[in-house]
Amino acid sequence: MMSPERFFDLMLIELEQHKEMQPYYKFLGKQSSWHFRRNYFLQRLRYIQQQLINGNKDVCIWDCGCGYGTTCLFLAMNGIKTFGTTLEFYYDSIQKRMAYWGQYGDTSLFTCSYENLFDNHPTPNSFDWIVVQDTLHHLEPIDEALKIFSNSLRQGGKVLSIEENGNNIIQRIKLYKYRGNKRIINIWDEKLQKNIMIGNENIRSLRNWGALFQKNGFEIKKNSVQYIRYFLPIHYRMSNPETLLQKEQHIQSKPGVRREYFFFGLNFIAEKKA
């Protein structure tokens, strides 16, 4: 077993070697925000650990929008097989990562391809889990994407979503300044040589995600919902990071304005209905 903390420490060493990843994973940037970024990264990995690693390892997992393959590599280091798909330009970096992580575990458990969800539908009833990390808000048309997910999952299969909280007031203001109300755009994909429709940082609230999943044959499991990252970087300059993490967990455990509108991250699981 490789813990999230051990994986993070090894990834810091990897970032020193693979400098092209540093602008995305900003752990080697400002020291003042280091604990802020570390806490957020580890909370997400711990959620994945709790839901996927502490259970049955003999499962079929699809990471839709795997990006640099970090989640898939973490799962591989824990003996879990994952298939990843992505449309990101850094797909070409994954093979370099395989060589690094091969020192610590079986990277053959992670396979991936560059493909469009809407062009290449997976085999029906082929997965137990679908992981969508920072991906759901990019999938358009979203109803079609969720139908593909439902068709790809076995009975009782689940979608594990790690997202931004669409109700977060600060993030909503930032995104409005960035893209206004233009929530869906078309981009040209060089590898596929075609235009692709994507959500333009089209984040949503838990309530909105719940309605979309319900409409497409899923139910969000209430006991799986987790809000993360409440405190801002400035708070980490004045307080112990573990103390802040404990305070966040206490705040998010109770419904209310602070949880709904001031947490940045949102994790949940949607289960395919019978």
PDB file of C-alpha atoms in Angstrom:
ATOM      1  CA  MET A   1       0.000   0.000   0.000  1.00  0.00           C
ATOM      2  CA  MET A   2       1.207   3.487  -0.852  1.00  0.00           C
ATOM      3  CA  SER A   3      -0.351   6.230   1.235  1.00  0.00           C
ATOM      4  CA  PRO A   4      -1.392   9.590  -0.242  1.00  0.00           C
ATOM      5  CA  GLU A   5       1.359  11.236   1.829  1.00  0.00           C
ATOM      6  CA  ARG A   6       4.060   8.909   0.456  1.00  0.00           C
ATOM      7  CA  PHE A   7       2.777   9.402  -3.088  1.00  0.00           C
ATOM      8  CA  PHE A   8       2.884  13.180  -2.640  1.00  0.00           C
ATOM      9  CA  ASP A   9       6.472  13.113  -1.366  1.00  0.00           C
ATOM     10  CA  LEU A  10       7.599  11.000  -4.324  1.00  0.00           C
ATOM     11  CA  MET A  11       5.726  13.269  -6.721  1.00  0.00           C
ATOM     12  CA  LEU A  12       7.665  16.278  -5.424  1.00  0.00           C
ATOM     13  CA  ILE A  13      10.868  14.504  -6.459  1.00  0.00           C
ATOM     14  CA  GLU A  14       9.321  13.711  -9.833  1.00  0.00           C
ATOM     15  CA  LEU A  15       8.440  17.385 -10.385  1.00  0.00           C
ATOM     16  CA  GLU A  16      12.109  18.278 -10.024  1.00  0.00           C
ATOM     17  CA  GLN A  17      12.828  15.936 -12.945  1.00  0.00           C
ATOM     18  CA  HIS A  18       9.767  16.644 -15.112  1.00  0.00           C
ATOM     19  CA  LYS A  19       9.796  20.418 -15.119  1.00  0.00           C
ATOM     20  CA  GLU A  20       7.050  20.670 -17.773  1.00  0.00           C
ATOM     21  CA  MET A  21       4.563  19.579 -15.088  1.00  0.00           C
ATOM     22  CA  GLN A  22       5.486  22.355 -12.656  1.00  0.00           C
ATOM     23  CA  PRO A  23       3.134  25.053 -14.051  1.00  0.00           C
ATOM     24  CA  TYR A  24       0.192  22.691 -13.481  1.00  0.00           C
ATOM     25  CA  TYR A  25       1.269  21.219 -10.151  1.00  0.00           C
ATOM     26  CA  LYS A  26       2.477  24.383  -8.439  1.00  0.00           C
ATOM     27  CA  PHE A  27       4.013  22.773  -5.379  1.00  0.00           C
ATOM     28  CA  LEU A  28       7.473  24.080  -6.195  1.00  0.00           C
ATOM     29  CA  GLY A  29       6.259  27.661  -6.565  1.00  0.00           C
ATOM     30  CA  LYS A  30       5.532  30.079  -3.745  1.00  0.00           C
ATOM     31  CA  GLN A  31       6.463  28.639  -0.377  1.00  0.00           C
ATOM     32  CA  SER A  32       3.685  30.686   1.230  1.00  0.00           C
ATOM     33  CA  SER A  33       0.994  28.618  -0.517  1.00  0.00           C
ATOM     34  CA  TRP A  34       2.718  25.226  -0.188  1.00  0.00           C
ATOM     35  CA  HIS A  35       0.633  23.885   2.720  1.00  0.00           C
ATOM     36  CA  PHE A  36      -2.537  25.284   1.153  1.00  0.00           C
ATOM     37  CA  ARG A  37      -1.919  23.341  -2.072  1.00  0.00           C
ATOM     38  CA  ARG A  38      -0.676  20.228  -0.274  1.00  0.00           C
ATOM     39  CA  ASN A  39      -3.759  19.970   1.925  1.00  0.00           C
ATOM     40  CA  TYR A  40      -6.072  20.243  -1.079  1.00  0.00           C
ATOM     41  CA  PHE A  41      -4.142  17.650  -3.103  1.00  0.00           C
ATOM     42  CA  LEU A  42      -4.030  15.191  -0.209  1.00  0.00           C
ATOM     43  CA  GLN A  43      -7.712  15.596   0.639  1.00  0.00           C
ATOM     44  CA  ARG A  44      -8.603  14.552  -2.898  1.00  0.00           C
ATOM     45  CA  LEU A  45      -6.244  11.580  -2.851  1.00  0.00           C
ATOM     46  CA  ARG A  46      -7.576  10.503   0.538  1.00  0.00           C
ATOM     47  CA  TYR A  47     -11.091  10.556  -0.841  1.00  0.00           C
ATOM     48  CA  ILE A  48     -10.002   8.296  -3.708  1.00  0.00           C
ATOM     49  CA  GLN A  49      -8.191   6.056  -1.242  1.00  0.00           C
ATOM     50  CA  GLN A  50     -11.265   5.754   0.962  1.00  0.00           C
ATOM     51  CA  GLN A  51     -13.638   4.965  -1.887  1.00  0.00           C
ATOM     52  CA  LEU A  52     -11.494   2.855  -4.226  1.00  0.00           C
ATOM     53  CA  ILE A  53      -8.445   1.464  -2.459  1.00  0.00           C
ATOM     54  CA  ASN A  54      -9.914   0.419   0.874  1.00  0.00           C
ATOM     55  CA  GLY A  55     -12.453  -1.776  -0.918  1.00  0.00           C
ATOM     56  CA  ASN A  56     -12.280  -4.599  -3.462  1.00  0.00           C
ATOM     57  CA  LYS A  57      -9.197  -4.288  -5.697  1.00  0.00           C
ATOM     58  CA  ASP A  58     -10.607  -6.625  -8.342  1.00  0.00           C
ATOM     59  CA  VAL A  59     -12.587  -3.866 -10.082  1.00  0.00           C
ATOM     60  CA  CYS A  60     -12.576  -2.272 -13.528  1.00  0.00           C
ATOM     61  CA  ILE A  61     -12.007   1.484 -13.407  1.00  0.00           C
ATOM     62  CA  TRP A  62     -12.167   4.079 -16.158  1.00  0.00           C
ATOM     63  CA  ASP A  63     -10.596   7.477 -15.456  1.00  0.00           C
ATOM     64  CA  CYS A  64     -12.371   9.760 -17.911  1.00  0.00           C
ATOM     65  CA  GLY A  65     -10.214  12.851 -18.377  1.00  0.00           C
ATOM     66  CA  CYS A  66      -7.105  11.399 -16.740  1.00  0.00           C
ATOM     67  CA  GLY A  67      -4.854  14.329 -17.730  1.00  0.00           C
ATOM     68  CA  TYR A  68      -1.296  13.677 -16.541  1.00  0.00           C
ATOM     69  CA  GLY A  69      -2.459  10.325 -15.168  1.00  0.00           C
ATOM     70  CA  THR A  70      -1.816  11.194 -11.526  1.00  0.00           C
ATOM     71  CA  THR A  71      -4.896   9.446 -10.121  1.00  0.00           C
ATOM     72  CA  CYS A  72      -4.277   6.380 -12.271  1.00  0.00           C
ATOM     73  CA  LEU A  73      -0.644   6.213 -11.129  1.00  0.00           C
ATOM     74  CA  PHE A  74      -1.713   6.491  -7.494  1.00  0.00           C
ATOM     75  CA  LEU A  75      -4.144   3.615  -8.010  1.00  0.00           C
ATOM     76  CA  ALA A  76      -1.459   1.576  -9.807  1.00  0.00           C
ATOM     77  CA  MET A  77       0.925   2.100  -6.873  1.00  0.00           C
ATOM     78  CA  ASN A  78      -1.804   0.477  -4.777  1.00  0.00           C
ATOM     79  CA  GLY A  79      -2.304  -2.493  -7.076  1.00  0.00           C
ATOM     80  CA  ILE A  80      -5.443  -1.297  -8.859  1.00  0.00           C
ATOM     81  CA  LYS A  81      -5.881  -1.481 -12.619  1.00  0.00           C
ATOM     82  CA  THR A  82      -7.185   1.632 -14.391  1.00  0.00           C
ATOM     83  CA  PHE A  83      -7.869   2.677 -17.960  1.00  0.00           C
ATOM     84  CA  GLY A  84      -7.541   6.392 -18.647  1.00  0.00           C
ATOM     85  CA  THR A  85      -8.722   8.576 -21.514  1.00  0.00           C
ATOM     86  CA  THR A  86      -7.866  12.211 -22.137  1.00  0.00           C
ATOM     87  CA  LEU A  87      -7.856  15.017 -24.678  1.00  0.00           C
ATOM     88  CA  GLU A  88      -5.159  17.035 -22.933  1.00  0.00           C
ATOM     89  CA  PHE A  89      -1.970  18.173 -24.676  1.00  0.00           C
ATOM     90  CA  TYR A  90       0.156  16.702 -21.872  1.00  0.00           C
ATOM     91  CA  TYR A  91      -0.896  13.177 -22.823  1.00  0.00           C
ATOM     92  CA  ASP A  92       2.593  12.783 -24.309  1.00  0.00           C
ATOM     93  CA  SER A  93       4.143  13.239 -20.856  1.00  0.00           C
ATOM     94  CA  ILE A  94       2.515  10.112 -19.445  1.00  0.00           C
ATOM     95  CA  GLN A  95       5.153   7.704 -20.787  1.00  0.00           C
ATOM     96  CA  LYS A  96       7.899   9.688 -19.036  1.00  0.00           C
ATOM     97  CA  ARG A  97       5.908   9.425 -15.830  1.00  0.00           C
ATOM     98  CA  MET A  98       5.576   5.667 -16.258  1.00  0.00           C
ATOM     99  CA  ALA A  99       9.369   5.345 -16.229  1.00  0.00           C
ATOM    100  CA  TYR A 100       9.623   7.288 -12.972  1.00  0.00           C
ATOM    101  CA  TRP A 101       6.810   5.529 -11.115  1.00  0.00           C
ATOM    102  CA  GLY A 102       7.977   2.123 -12.331  1.00  0.00           C
ATOM    103  CA  GLN A 103      10.569   2.340  -9.551  1.00  0.00           C
ATOM    104  CA  TYR A 104       7.824   2.134  -6.947  1.00  0.00           C
ATOM    105  CA  GLY A 105       5.064  -0.049  -8.349  1.00  0.00           C
ATOM    106  CA  ASP A 106       3.494  -1.810 -11.311  1.00  0.00           C
ATOM    107  CA  THR A 107       2.739   0.922 -13.857  1.00  0.00           C
ATOM    108  CA  SER A 108       1.453  -1.675 -16.330  1.00  0.00           C
ATOM    109  CA  LEU A 109      -1.785  -1.504 -14.335  1.00  0.00           C
ATOM    110  CA  PHE A 110      -2.341   1.930 -15.912  1.00  0.00           C
ATOM    111  CA  THR A 111      -3.177   2.102 -19.613  1.00  0.00           C
ATOM    112  CA  CYS A 112      -4.443   5.170 -21.427  1.00  0.00           C
ATOM    113  CA  SER A 113      -5.438   6.535 -24.795  1.00  0.00           C
ATOM    114  CA  TYR A 114      -6.092   9.880 -26.435  1.00  0.00           C
ATOM    115  CA  GLU A 115      -9.733   9.811 -27.463  1.00  0.00           C
ATOM    116  CA  ASN A 116     -13.014  11.660 -27.384  1.00  0.00           C
ATOM    117  CA  LEU A 117     -15.699  10.229 -25.104  1.00  0.00           C
ATOM    118  CA  PHE A 118     -18.377  10.927 -27.728  1.00  0.00           C
ATOM    119  CA  ASP A 119     -16.475   9.277 -30.588  1.00  0.00           C
ATOM    120  CA  ASN A 120     -15.463   6.034 -28.907  1.00  0.00           C
ATOM    121  CA  HIS A 121     -18.078   4.677 -26.542  1.00  0.00           C
ATOM    122  CA  PRO A 122     -16.741   2.033 -24.129  1.00  0.00           C
ATOM    123  CA  THR A 123     -18.126  -1.487 -24.245  1.00  0.00           C
ATOM    124  CA  PRO A 124     -21.492  -1.634 -22.432  1.00  0.00           C
ATOM    125  CA  ASN A 125     -21.449  -2.930 -18.851  1.00  0.00           C
ATOM    126  CA  SER A 126     -17.642  -2.991 -18.742  1.00  0.00           C
ATOM    127  CA  PHE A 127     -16.756  -0.841 -15.711  1.00  0.00           C
ATOM    128  CA  ASP A 128     -17.431  -0.890 -11.983  1.00  0.00           C
ATOM    129  CA  TRP A 129     -16.241   2.683 -11.436  1.00  0.00           C
ATOM    130  CA  ILE A 130     -15.795   5.812 -13.532  1.00  0.00           C
ATOM    131  CA  VAL A 131     -13.541   8.518 -12.092  1.00  0.00           C
ATOM    132  CA  VAL A 132     -14.084  12.080 -13.299  1.00  0.00           C
ATOM    133  CA  GLN A 133     -11.645  14.465 -11.660  1.00  0.00           C
ATOM    134  CA  ASP A 134     -11.856  18.113 -12.793  1.00  0.00           C
ATOM    135  CA  THR A 135     -13.639  16.722 -15.844  1.00  0.00           C
ATOM    136  CA  LEU A 136     -17.425  16.770 -15.409  1.00  0.00           C
ATOM    137  CA  HIS A 137     -17.616  20.525 -15.993  1.00  0.00           C
ATOM    138  CA  HIS A 138     -15.880  20.037 -19.359  1.00  0.00           C
ATOM    139  CA  LEU A 139     -18.205  17.340 -20.736  1.00  0.00           C
ATOM    140  CA  GLU A 140     -20.742  18.619 -23.255  1.00  0.00           C
ATOM    141  CA  PRO A 141     -23.396  17.762 -24.101  1.00  0.00           C
ATOM    142  CA  ILE A 142     -23.546  16.663 -20.476  1.00  0.00           C
ATOM    143  CA  ASP A 143     -26.726  14.565 -20.767  1.00  0.00           C
ATOM    144  CA  GLU A 144     -25.181  12.517 -23.553  1.00  0.00           C
ATOM    145  CA  ALA A 145     -22.009  12.057 -21.482  1.00  0.00           C
ATOM    146  CA  LEU A 146     -23.961  10.775 -18.491  1.00  0.00           C
ATOM    147  CA  LYS A 147     -25.908   8.375 -20.705  1.00  0.00           C
ATOM    148  CA  ILE A 148     -22.588   7.003 -21.982  1.00  0.00           C
ATOM    149  CA  PHE A 149     -21.436   6.613 -18.388  1.00  0.00           C
ATOM    150  CA  SER A 150     -24.602   4.740 -17.462  1.00  0.00           C
ATOM    151  CA  ASN A 151     -24.288   2.428 -20.447  1.00  0.00           C
ATOM    152  CA  SER A 152     -20.612   1.745 -19.666  1.00  0.00           C
ATOM    153  CA  LEU A 153     -21.197   0.823 -16.022  1.00  0.00           C
ATOM    154  CA  ARG A 154     -22.250  -2.532 -14.710  1.00  0.00           C
ATOM    155  CA  GLN A 155     -25.329  -2.812 -12.518  1.00  0.00           C
ATOM    156  CA  GLY A 156     -24.681  -0.871  -9.328  1.00  0.00           C
ATOM    157  CA  GLY A 157     -21.648   0.829 -10.873  1.00  0.00           C
ATOM    158  CA  LYS A 158     -20.578   4.228  -9.589  1.00  0.00           C
ATOM    159  CA  VAL A 159     -19.223   7.549 -10.812  1.00  0.00           C
ATOM    160  CA  LEU A 160     -16.669   9.139  -8.475  1.00  0.00           C
ATOM    161  CA  SER A 161     -16.589  12.863  -9.089  1.00  0.00           C
ATOM    162  CA  ILE A 162     -14.007  15.353  -7.834  1.00  0.00           C
ATOM    163  CA  GLU A 163     -15.129  18.823  -8.848  1.00  0.00           C
ATOM    164  CA  GLU A 164     -15.194  22.497  -8.028  1.00  0.00           C
ATOM    165  CA  ASN A 165     -18.192  23.674  -6.036  1.00  0.00           C
ATOM    166  CA  GLY A 166     -20.343  25.646  -8.460  1.00  0.00           C
ATOM    167  CA  ASN A 167     -21.889  27.601  -5.591  1.00  0.00           C
ATOM    168  CA  ASN A 168     -18.568  28.963  -4.328  1.00  0.00           C
ATOM    169  CA  ILE A 169     -19.024  32.733  -4.421  1.00  0.00           C
ATOM    170  CA  ILE A 170     -15.370  33.648  -5.010  1.00  0.00           C
ATOM    171  CA  GLN A 171     -14.951  31.149  -7.846  1.00  0.00           C
ATOM    172  CA  ARG A 172     -18.182  32.227  -9.516  1.00  0.00           C
ATOM    173  CA  ILE A 173     -16.991  35.836  -9.601  1.00  0.00           C
ATOM    174  CA  LYS A 174     -13.572  34.823 -10.961  1.00  0.00           C
ATOM    175  CA  LEU A 175     -15.081  32.653 -13.686  1.00  0.00           C
ATOM    176  CA  TYR A 176     -17.595  35.307 -14.708  1.00  0.00           C
ATOM    177  CA  LYS A 177     -14.732  37.768 -15.220  1.00  0.00           C
ATOM    178  CA  TYR A 178     -12.887  35.102 -17.211  1.00  0.00           C
ATOM    179  CA  ARG A 179     -15.640  33.805 -19.500  1.00  0.00           C
ATOM    180  CA  GLY A 180     -18.857  35.695 -18.736  1.00  0.00           C
ATOM    181  CA  ASN A 181     -21.862  33.476 -19.385  1.00  0.00           C
ATOM    182  CA  LYS A 182     -20.174  31.647 -22.263  1.00  0.00           C
ATOM    183  CA  ARG A 183     -20.286  28.268 -20.555  1.00  0.00           C
ATOM    184  CA  ILE A 184     -19.986  26.060 -23.663  1.00  0.00           C
ATOM    185  CA  ILE A 185     -17.414  26.553 -26.444  1.00  0.00           C
ATOM    186  CA  ASN A 186     -15.908  24.682 -29.383  1.00  0.00           C
ATOM    187  CA  ILE A 187     -12.155  24.082 -29.637  1.00  0.00           C
ATOM    188  CA  TRP A 188      -9.973  22.629 -32.395  1.00  0.00           C
ATOM    189  CA  ASP A 189      -8.194  19.388 -31.434  1.00  0.00           C
ATOM    190  CA  GLU A 190      -4.905  19.002 -33.306  1.00  0.00           C
ATOM    191  CA  LYS A 191      -4.537  15.270 -32.698  1.00  0.00           C
ATOM    192  CA  LEU A 192      -8.099  14.410 -33.719  1.00  0.00           C
ATOM    193  CA  GLN A 193      -8.252  17.115 -36.403  1.00  0.00           C
ATOM    194  CA  LYS A 194     -11.762  18.170 -35.522  1.00  0.00           C
ATOM    195  CA  ASN A 195     -13.779  20.672 -33.484  1.00  0.00           C
ATOM    196  CA  ILE A 196     -14.874  19.481 -30.050  1.00  0.00           C
ATOM    197  CA  MET A 197     -17.567  20.941 -27.828  1.00  0.00           C
ATOM    198  CA  ILE A 198     -16.479  21.439 -24.230  1.00  0.00           C
ATOM    199  CA  GLY A 199     -17.793  23.035 -21.075  1.00  0.00           C
ATOM    200  CA  ASN A 200     -15.953  26.308 -20.502  1.00  0.00           C
ATOM    201  CA  GLU A 201     -15.258  25.848 -16.772  1.00  0.00           C
ATOM    202  CA  ASN A 202     -18.975  25.071 -16.541  1.00  0.00           C
ATOM    203  CA  ILE A 203     -18.981  24.232 -12.834  1.00  0.00           C
ATOM    204  CA  ARG A 204     -22.243  23.419 -11.048  1.00  0.00           C
ATOM    205  CA  SER A 205     -23.596  23.090  -7.530  1.00  0.00           C
ATOM    206  CA  LEU A 206     -24.298  19.742  -5.864  1.00  0.00           C
ATOM    207  CA  ARG A 207     -28.013  20.368  -6.356  1.00  0.00           C
ATOM    208  CA  ASN A 208     -27.568  20.915 -10.098  1.00  0.00           C
ATOM    209  CA  TRP A 209     -25.352  17.862 -10.454  1.00  0.00           C
ATOM    210  CA  GLY A 210     -27.890  15.848  -8.514  1.00  0.00           C
ATOM    211  CA  ALA A 211     -30.673  16.818 -10.922  1.00  0.00           C
ATOM    212  CA  LEU A 212     -28.558  15.947 -13.970  1.00  0.00           C
ATOM    213  CA  PHE A 213     -27.498  12.569 -12.597  1.00  0.00           C
ATOM    214  CA  GLN A 214     -31.052  11.759 -11.476  1.00  0.00           C
ATOM    215  CA  LYS A 215     -32.332  12.560 -14.965  1.00  0.00           C
ATOM    216  CA  ASN A 216     -29.835  10.121 -16.468  1.00  0.00           C
ATOM    217  CA  GLY A 217     -30.367   7.128 -14.209  1.00  0.00           C
ATOM    218  CA  PHE A 218     -28.104   7.842 -11.232  1.00  0.00           C
ATOM    219  CA  GLU A 219     -28.520   8.722  -7.587  1.00  0.00           C
ATOM    220  CA  ILE A 220     -25.955  10.734  -5.636  1.00  0.00           C
ATOM    221  CA  LYS A 221     -25.140   8.934  -2.385  1.00  0.00           C
ATOM    222  CA  LYS A 222     -25.673  11.466   0.394  1.00  0.00           C
ATOM    223  CA  ASN A 223     -23.106   9.903   2.694  1.00  0.00           C
ATOM    224  CA  SER A 224     -20.432  10.254  -0.001  1.00  0.00           C
ATOM    225  CA  VAL A 225     -20.643  14.047  -0.327  1.00  0.00           C
ATOM    226  CA  GLN A 226     -17.602  15.939   0.860  1.00  0.00           C
ATOM    227  CA  TYR A 227     -16.773  19.649   0.652  1.00  0.00           C
ATOM    228  CA  ILE A 228     -13.082  20.583   0.816  1.00  0.00           C
ATOM    229  CA  ARG A 229     -10.815  23.671   0.858  1.00  0.00           C
ATOM    230  CA  TYR A 230     -12.490  26.367   2.908  1.00  0.00           C
ATOM    231  CA  PHE A 231      -9.548  28.412   4.185  1.00  0.00           C
ATOM    232  CA  LEU A 232      -7.608  30.733   1.872  1.00  0.00           C
ATOM    233  CA  PRO A 233      -3.779  30.740   1.473  1.00  0.00           C
ATOM    234  CA  ILE A 234      -3.443  33.674   3.867  1.00  0.00           C
ATOM    235  CA  HIS A 235      -4.835  31.567   6.720  1.00  0.00           C
ATOM    236  CA  TYR A 236      -1.977  29.080   6.277  1.00  0.00           C
ATOM    237  CA  ARG A 237       0.559  31.793   7.062  1.00  0.00           C
ATOM    238  CA  MET A 238      -0.941  32.236  10.506  1.00  0.00           C
ATOM    239  CA  SER A 239      -2.128  28.742  11.536  1.00  0.00           C
ATOM    240  CA  ASN A 240      -1.004  25.129  11.644  1.00  0.00           C
ATOM    241  CA  PRO A 241      -2.123  23.327   8.430  1.00  0.00           C
ATOM    242  CA  GLU A 242      -3.377  20.256  10.298  1.00  0.00           C
ATOM    243  CA  THR A 243      -5.420  22.444  12.625  1.00  0.00           C
ATOM    244  CA  LEU A 244      -6.978  24.205   9.633  1.00  0.00           C
ATOM    245  CA  LEU A 245      -7.771  20.861   8.035  1.00  0.00           C
ATOM    246  CA  GLN A 246      -9.562  19.686  11.170  1.00  0.00           C
ATOM    247  CA  LYS A 247     -11.545  22.929  11.313  1.00  0.00           C
ATOM    248  CA  GLU A 248     -12.537  22.523   7.651  1.00  0.00           C
ATOM    249  CA  GLN A 249     -13.747  18.997   8.250  1.00  0.00           C
ATOM    250  CA  HIS A 250     -15.843  20.182  11.167  1.00  0.00           C
ATOM    251  CA  ILE A 251     -17.412  23.024   9.156  1.00  0.00           C
ATOM    252  CA  GLN A 252     -18.221  20.821   6.164  1.00  0.00           C
ATOM    253  CA  SER A 253     -19.873  18.193   8.349  1.00  0.00           C
ATOM    254  CA  LYS A 254     -22.805  20.533   8.996  1.00  0.00           C
ATOM    255  CA  PRO A 255     -25.148  21.952   6.324  1.00  0.00           C
ATOM    256  CA  GLY A 256     -25.185  25.711   6.112  1.00  0.00           C
ATOM    257  CA  VAL A 257     -24.132  28.835   4.247  1.00  0.00           C
ATOM    258  CA  ARG A 258     -20.415  28.319   4.847  1.00  0.00           C
ATOM    259  CA  ARG A 259     -20.446  24.798   3.445  1.00  0.00           C
ATOM    260  CA  GLU A 260     -22.649  25.618   0.474  1.00  0.00           C
ATOM    261  CA  TYR A 261     -21.080  28.878  -0.681  1.00  0.00           C
ATOM    262  CA  PHE A 262     -17.523  29.090   0.665  1.00  0.00           C
ATOM    263  CA  PHE A 263     -15.943  25.677   0.082  1.00  0.00           C
ATOM    264  CA  PHE A 264     -14.042  25.418  -3.193  1.00  0.00           C
ATOM    265  CA  GLY A 265     -14.015  21.661  -3.757  1.00  0.00           C
ATOM    266  CA  LEU A 266     -16.859  19.146  -4.031  1.00  0.00           C
ATOM    267  CA  ASN A 267     -16.539  15.353  -4.008  1.00  0.00           C
ATOM    268  CA  PHE A 268     -19.412  12.908  -4.451  1.00  0.00           C
ATOM    269  CA  ILE A 269     -20.395   9.485  -5.753  1.00  0.00           C
ATOM    270  CA  ALA A 270     -23.340   8.816  -8.059  1.00  0.00           C
ATOM    271  CA  GLU A 271     -24.579   5.230  -8.271  1.00  0.00           C
ATOM    272  CA  LYS A 272     -26.285   3.728 -11.290  1.00  0.00           C
ATOM    273  CA  LYS A 273     -29.878   2.919 -10.379  1.00  0.00           C
ATOM    274  CA  ALA A 274     -31.353  -0.525 -10.934  1.00  0.00           C
TER     275      ALA A 274
END
